[in-house]
PDB file of C-alpha atoms in Angstrom:
ATOM      1  CA  MET A  18      18.376   8.445  14.975  1.00 54.00           C
ATOM      2  CA  ALA A  19      19.901  11.240  12.906  1.00 61.00           C
ATOM      3  CA  GLU A  20      23.225   9.407  12.739  1.00 68.00           C
ATOM      4  CA  ALA A  21      21.481   6.187  11.722  1.00 78.00           C
ATOM      5  CA  VAL A  22      19.554   8.039   9.041  1.00 80.00           C
ATOM      6  CA  SER A  23      22.632   9.762   7.590  1.00 83.00           C
ATOM      7  CA  ASP A  24      24.474   6.424   7.607  1.00 85.00           C
ATOM      8  CA  LYS A  25      21.566   4.831   5.787  1.00 83.00           C
ATOM      9  CA  ILE A  26      21.579   7.669   3.258  1.00 85.00           C
ATOM     10  CA  LYS A  27      25.326   7.253   2.735  1.00 86.00           C
ATOM     11  CA  ASN A  28      25.066   3.472   2.217  1.00 89.00           C
ATOM     12  CA  TYR A  29      22.033   3.727  -0.023  1.00 89.00           C
ATOM     13  CA  LYS A  30      21.988   1.237  -2.891  1.00 91.00           C
ATOM     14  CA  THR A  31      18.391   1.043  -4.023  1.00 90.00           C
ATOM     15  CA  ALA A  32      14.862   1.389  -2.776  1.00 91.00           C
ATOM     16  CA  PRO A  33      14.166  -1.199  -0.050  1.00 91.00           C
ATOM     17  CA  PHE A  34      11.142  -3.452   0.078  1.00 91.00           C
ATOM     18  CA  ASP A  35       8.102  -1.533   1.279  1.00 91.00           C
ATOM     19  CA  ALA A  36       5.408  -3.632   2.934  1.00 90.00           C
ATOM     20  CA  ARG A  37       2.780  -1.062   1.908  1.00 91.00           C
ATOM     21  CA  PHE A  38       3.388  -1.891  -1.756  1.00 92.00           C
ATOM     22  CA  PRO A  39       4.138  -5.601  -2.037  1.00 92.00           C
ATOM     23  CA  ASN A  40       2.979  -6.175  -5.596  1.00 91.00           C
ATOM     24  CA  THR A  41       4.539  -5.674  -8.989  1.00 93.00           C
ATOM     25  CA  ASN A  42       2.864  -2.323  -9.610  1.00 94.00           C
ATOM     26  CA  GLN A  43       5.118   0.156  -7.799  1.00 95.00           C
ATOM     27  CA  THR A  44       3.466   3.327  -9.136  1.00 95.00           C
ATOM     28  CA  ARG A  45       2.030   4.229  -5.744  1.00 94.00           C
ATOM     29  CA  ASN A  46       5.382   3.536  -4.100  1.00 94.00           C
ATOM     30  CA  CYS A  47       6.972   6.171  -6.365  1.00 95.00           C
ATOM     31  CA  PHE A  48       4.194   8.706  -5.763  1.00 95.00           C
ATOM     32  CA  GLN A  49       4.133   8.091  -2.020  1.00 94.00           C
ATOM     33  CA  ASN A  50       7.852   8.689  -1.654  1.00 94.00           C
ATOM     34  CA  TYR A  51       7.621  11.843  -3.752  1.00 95.00           C
ATOM     35  CA  LEU A  52       4.815  13.089  -1.496  1.00 94.00           C
ATOM     36  CA  ASP A  53       6.709  12.043   1.627  1.00 93.00           C
ATOM     37  CA  PHE A  54       9.805  13.961   0.524  1.00 94.00           C
ATOM     38  CA  HIS A  55       7.845  17.170   0.166  1.00 94.00           C
ATOM     39  CA  ARG A  56       5.785  16.559   3.296  1.00 93.00           C
ATOM     40  CA  CYS A  57       8.982  15.833   5.251  1.00 92.00           C
ATOM     41  CA  ASN A  58      10.566  19.063   4.027  1.00 92.00           C
ATOM     42  CA  LYS A  59       7.462  21.016   4.940  1.00 92.00           C
ATOM     43  CA  ALA A  60       7.088  19.405   8.391  1.00 91.00           C
ATOM     44  CA  LEU A  61      10.736  19.602   9.427  1.00 91.00           C
ATOM     45  CA  SER A  62      11.203  23.173   8.254  1.00 91.00           C
ATOM     46  CA  ALA A  63       8.007  24.154  10.048  1.00 91.00           C
ATOM     47  CA  LYS A  64       9.471  22.630  13.218  1.00 91.00           C
ATOM     48  CA  GLY A  65      12.754  24.414  12.593  1.00 90.00           C
ATOM     49  CA  GLN A  66      14.790  21.206  12.266  1.00 88.00           C
ATOM     50  CA  GLU A  67      17.224  20.281   9.534  1.00 87.00           C
ATOM     51  CA  VAL A  68      15.689  18.715   6.484  1.00 87.00           C
ATOM     52  CA  SER A  69      18.601  16.347   5.808  1.00 88.00           C
ATOM     53  CA  PRO A  70      16.715  13.156   6.856  1.00 88.00           C
ATOM     54  CA  CYS A  71      14.231  13.879   4.046  1.00 91.00           C
ATOM     55  CA  GLU A  72      16.985  13.076   1.555  1.00 91.00           C
ATOM     56  CA  TRP A  73      16.147   9.391   2.100  1.00 91.00           C
ATOM     57  CA  TYR A  74      12.759   9.880   0.448  1.00 93.00           C
ATOM     58  CA  GLN A  75      14.345  11.753  -2.416  1.00 93.00           C
ATOM     59  CA  LYS A  76      16.794   8.929  -3.057  1.00 93.00           C
ATOM     60  CA  VAL A  77      13.994   6.392  -2.997  1.00 93.00           C
ATOM     61  CA  TYR A  78      11.742   8.239  -5.415  1.00 94.00           C
ATOM     62  CA  LYS A  79      14.626   8.969  -7.735  1.00 95.00           C
ATOM     63  CA  SER A  80      15.292   5.218  -7.825  1.00 94.00           C
ATOM     64  CA  LEU A  81      11.682   4.321  -8.456  1.00 94.00           C
ATOM     65  CA  CYS A  82      10.077   7.043 -10.536  1.00 95.00           C
ATOM     66  CA  PRO A  83      10.453   7.688 -14.252  1.00 96.00           C
ATOM     67  CA  MET A  84      12.266  10.978 -14.766  1.00 95.00           C
ATOM     68  CA  SER A  85       9.437  12.376 -16.895  1.00 97.00           C
ATOM     69  CA  TRP A  86       7.027  11.997 -13.979  1.00 96.00           C
ATOM     70  CA  VAL A  87       9.433  13.675 -11.574  1.00 96.00           C
ATOM     71  CA  SER A  88      10.000  16.645 -13.868  1.00 96.00           C
ATOM     72  CA  LYS A  89       6.258  16.950 -14.543  1.00 96.00           C
ATOM     73  CA  TRP A  90       5.459  16.937 -10.828  1.00 96.00           C
ATOM     74  CA  ASP A  91       8.243  19.412 -10.080  1.00 96.00           C
ATOM     75  CA  GLU A  92       6.782  21.762 -12.693  1.00 96.00           C
ATOM     76  CA  GLN A  93       3.312  21.324 -11.214  1.00 95.00           C
ATOM     77  CA  ILE A  94       4.607  22.151  -7.762  1.00 95.00           C
ATOM     78  CA  GLU A  95       6.193  25.323  -9.090  1.00 95.00           C
ATOM     79  CA  ASN A  96       2.930  26.238 -10.845  1.00 94.00           C
ATOM     80  CA  GLY A  97       0.868  25.385  -7.806  1.00 93.00           C
ATOM     81  CA  SER A  98      -1.142  22.803  -9.736  1.00 94.00           C
ATOM     82  CA  PHE A  99       0.221  19.647  -8.094  1.00 94.00           C
ATOM     83  CA  PRO A 100      -2.727  17.317  -7.412  1.00 93.00           C
ATOM     84  CA  GLY A 101      -1.332  15.530  -4.366  1.00 89.00           C
ATOM     85  CA  LYS A 102      -1.769  16.659  -0.799  1.00 89.00           C
ATOM     86  CA  ILE A 103       1.480  18.041   0.648  1.00 87.00           C
TER      87      ILE A 103
ATOM     88  CA  MET B  14     -35.876 -17.010  -0.710  1.00 66.00           C
ATOM     89  CA  SER B  15     -37.806 -19.872   0.873  1.00 73.00           C
ATOM     90  CA  SER B  16     -39.005 -20.956  -2.538  1.00 85.00           C
ATOM     91  CA  PHE B  17     -35.372 -21.104  -3.662  1.00 84.00           C
ATOM     92  CA  PHE B  18     -34.435 -23.536  -0.901  1.00 83.00           C
ATOM     93  CA  GLY B  19     -37.653 -25.494  -1.529  1.00 88.00           C
ATOM     94  CA  VAL B  20     -36.704 -25.929  -5.148  1.00 88.00           C
ATOM     95  CA  VAL B  21     -33.169 -26.915  -4.222  1.00 83.00           C
ATOM     96  CA  ALA B  22     -34.367 -29.425  -1.617  1.00 86.00           C
ATOM     97  CA  LYS B  23     -36.722 -30.989  -4.166  1.00 88.00           C
ATOM     98  CA  GLN B  24     -33.926 -31.255  -6.700  1.00 84.00           C
ATOM     99  CA  ILE B  25     -31.581 -32.869  -4.204  1.00 85.00           C
ATOM    100  CA  LYS B  26     -34.212 -35.405  -3.195  1.00 88.00           C
ATOM    101  CA  SER B  27     -34.881 -36.408  -6.781  1.00 90.00           C
ATOM    102  CA  HIS B  28     -31.284 -36.250  -7.979  1.00 90.00           C
ATOM    103  CA  PRO B  29     -28.998 -37.048  -5.049  1.00 89.00           C
ATOM    104  CA  ALA B  30     -26.025 -37.165  -7.381  1.00 90.00           C
ATOM    105  CA  LEU B  31     -26.216 -33.373  -7.563  1.00 88.00           C
ATOM    106  CA  ILE B  32     -25.178 -32.981  -3.918  1.00 90.00           C
ATOM    107  CA  PRO B  33     -21.430 -32.580  -4.633  1.00 93.00           C
ATOM    108  CA  LEU B  34     -22.332 -29.910  -7.174  1.00 91.00           C
ATOM    109  CA  PHE B  35     -24.192 -27.900  -4.551  1.00 90.00           C
ATOM    110  CA  ILE B  36     -21.351 -28.336  -2.105  1.00 93.00           C
ATOM    111  CA  PHE B  37     -18.762 -27.039  -4.535  1.00 96.00           C
ATOM    112  CA  ILE B  38     -20.885 -24.172  -5.781  1.00 95.00           C
ATOM    113  CA  SER B  39     -21.774 -22.973  -2.301  1.00 94.00           C
ATOM    114  CA  GLY B  40     -18.148 -23.365  -1.240  1.00 97.00           C
ATOM    115  CA  GLY B  41     -16.990 -21.277  -4.162  1.00 98.00           C
ATOM    116  CA  ALA B  42     -19.610 -18.602  -3.529  1.00 97.00           C
ATOM    117  CA  THR B  43     -18.653 -18.429   0.159  1.00 97.00           C
ATOM    118  CA  MET B  44     -14.971 -18.084  -0.676  1.00 97.00           C
ATOM    119  CA  SER B  45     -15.590 -15.296  -3.157  1.00 97.00           C
ATOM    120  CA  VAL B  46     -17.770 -13.396  -0.686  1.00 98.00           C
ATOM    121  CA  LEU B  47     -15.124 -13.790   2.007  1.00 97.00           C
ATOM    122  CA  ALA B  48     -12.408 -12.593  -0.359  1.00 95.00           C
ATOM    123  CA  LEU B  49     -14.453  -9.525  -1.296  1.00 96.00           C
ATOM    124  CA  THR B  50     -15.199  -8.620   2.319  1.00 96.00           C
ATOM    125  CA  ARG B  51     -11.535  -9.090   3.191  1.00 95.00           C
ATOM    126  CA  ALA B  52     -10.599  -6.758   0.344  1.00 94.00           C
ATOM    127  CA  ALA B  53     -13.201  -4.209   1.376  1.00 94.00           C
ATOM    128  CA  LEU B  54     -12.332  -4.188   5.066  1.00 93.00           C
ATOM    129  CA  LYS B  55      -8.668  -5.129   5.360  1.00 92.00           C
ATOM    130  CA  ASN B  56      -7.055  -3.904   2.146  1.00 92.00           C
ATOM    131  CA  PRO B  57      -4.809  -0.959   2.978  1.00 92.00           C
ATOM    132  CA  ASP B  58      -5.578   0.662  -0.371  1.00 91.00           C
ATOM    133  CA  VAL B  59      -9.235   1.075   0.588  1.00 91.00           C
ATOM    134  CA  SER B  60     -10.256   4.147   2.558  1.00 92.00           C
ATOM    135  CA  TRP B  61     -13.817   4.274   3.902  1.00 93.00           C
ATOM    136  CA  ASP B  62     -13.331   7.282   6.169  1.00 91.00           C
ATOM    137  CA  HIS B  63     -11.765  10.088   4.158  1.00 91.00           C
ATOM    138  CA  LYS B  64     -11.675  12.515   7.001  1.00 92.00           C
ATOM    139  CA  ASN B  65     -10.031  10.447   9.735  1.00 90.00           C
ATOM    140  CA  ASN B  66      -8.121   7.870   7.746  1.00 89.00           C
ATOM    141  CA  PRO B  67      -7.384   9.257   4.299  1.00 90.00           C
ATOM    142  CA  GLU B  68      -4.270   7.160   3.580  1.00 90.00           C
ATOM    143  CA  PRO B  69      -4.699   3.818   5.340  1.00 92.00           C
ATOM    144  CA  TRP B  70      -1.623   2.287   3.768  1.00 91.00           C
ATOM    145  CA  ASN B  71       0.498   4.615   5.879  1.00 90.00           C
ATOM    146  CA  GLN B  72      -0.886   2.999   9.038  1.00 89.00           C
ATOM    147  CA  MET B  73       0.720  -0.327   8.193  1.00 89.00           C
ATOM    148  CA  LYS B  74       3.559  -1.734  10.241  1.00 88.00           C
ATOM    149  CA  PRO B  75       6.819  -2.270   8.318  1.00 86.00           C
ATOM    150  CA  ASN B  76       6.495  -6.036   8.629  1.00 87.00           C
ATOM    151  CA  GLN B  77       2.767  -6.362   8.162  1.00 89.00           C
ATOM    152  CA  GLN B  78       1.722  -8.829   5.473  1.00 90.00           C
ATOM    153  CA  TYR B  79      -1.487  -8.355   3.534  1.00 90.00           C
ATOM    154  CA  LYS B  80      -0.935 -10.974   0.871  1.00 90.00           C
ATOM    155  CA  LEU B  81      -2.283 -14.400   1.700  1.00 89.00           C
ATOM    156  CA  LEU B  82       0.742 -16.129   0.208  1.00 89.00           C
ATOM    157  CA  ALA B  83       4.077 -14.359  -0.033  1.00 86.00           C
ATOM    158  CA  VAL B  84       6.760 -16.297  -1.852  1.00 87.00           C
ATOM    159  CA  ASN B  85      10.435 -15.650  -1.025  1.00 85.00           C
ATOM    160  CA  MET B  86       9.719 -12.770   1.354  1.00 84.00           C
ATOM    161  CA  ASP B  87      10.490 -13.152   5.029  1.00 85.00           C
ATOM    162  CA  TYR B  88       8.232 -10.541   6.620  1.00 85.00           C
ATOM    163  CA  SER B  89       9.498 -11.205  10.134  1.00 84.00           C
ATOM    164  CA  LYS B  90      12.928  -9.811   9.250  1.00 82.00           C
ATOM    165  CA  LEU B  91      11.688  -6.435   7.999  1.00 83.00           C
ATOM    166  CA  LYS B  92      12.353  -3.353  10.069  1.00 80.00           C
ATOM    167  CA  LYS B  93      11.285   0.236   9.854  1.00 79.00           C
ATOM    168  CA  ASP B  94      13.729   2.128   7.693  1.00 76.00           C
ATOM    169  CA  ARG B  95      12.068   5.442   6.864  1.00 80.00           C
ATOM    170  CA  PRO B  96      12.913   8.634   8.749  1.00 80.00           C
ATOM    171  CA  ASP B  97      10.146  10.121  10.859  1.00 79.00           C
ATOM    172  CA  PHE B  98       8.836  13.594  10.299  1.00 77.00           C
TER     173      PHE B  98
END
């Protein structure tokens, strides 16, 4: 599974279709992948595993999200004022 | 409510040409109620139980279709492509 994931990360072109968000409004897709990246980092480092599979979520949210949102959320995480549950 | 159906029955008896109207109106009302209940119960964006199921869209399968009509999207070919954690 780790080899398949790193291959997928290497061959990444753009965010794939996500059945959870089938409509035109992809806002929640962006936010969900941002959350999943941070949750994945937190979960895998708590288990002591490598966090490299989480890079998939980072690639997806970087494809989907406006950069201003990403920088705002990153600032909020540093401040401790991020509203999402991680 | 019984007076409502009494009034309707009287109207139908005196104006039988109104029957298609009642059929279409009741059909439309039924469809809208069904659509609302489907949205309330089946929509993955709706969470009724915040404690046990706070993000129901994450319980979806990767090839599960919620839309009633999906154009140009073959849901049977979708696979899971997100890493687990």
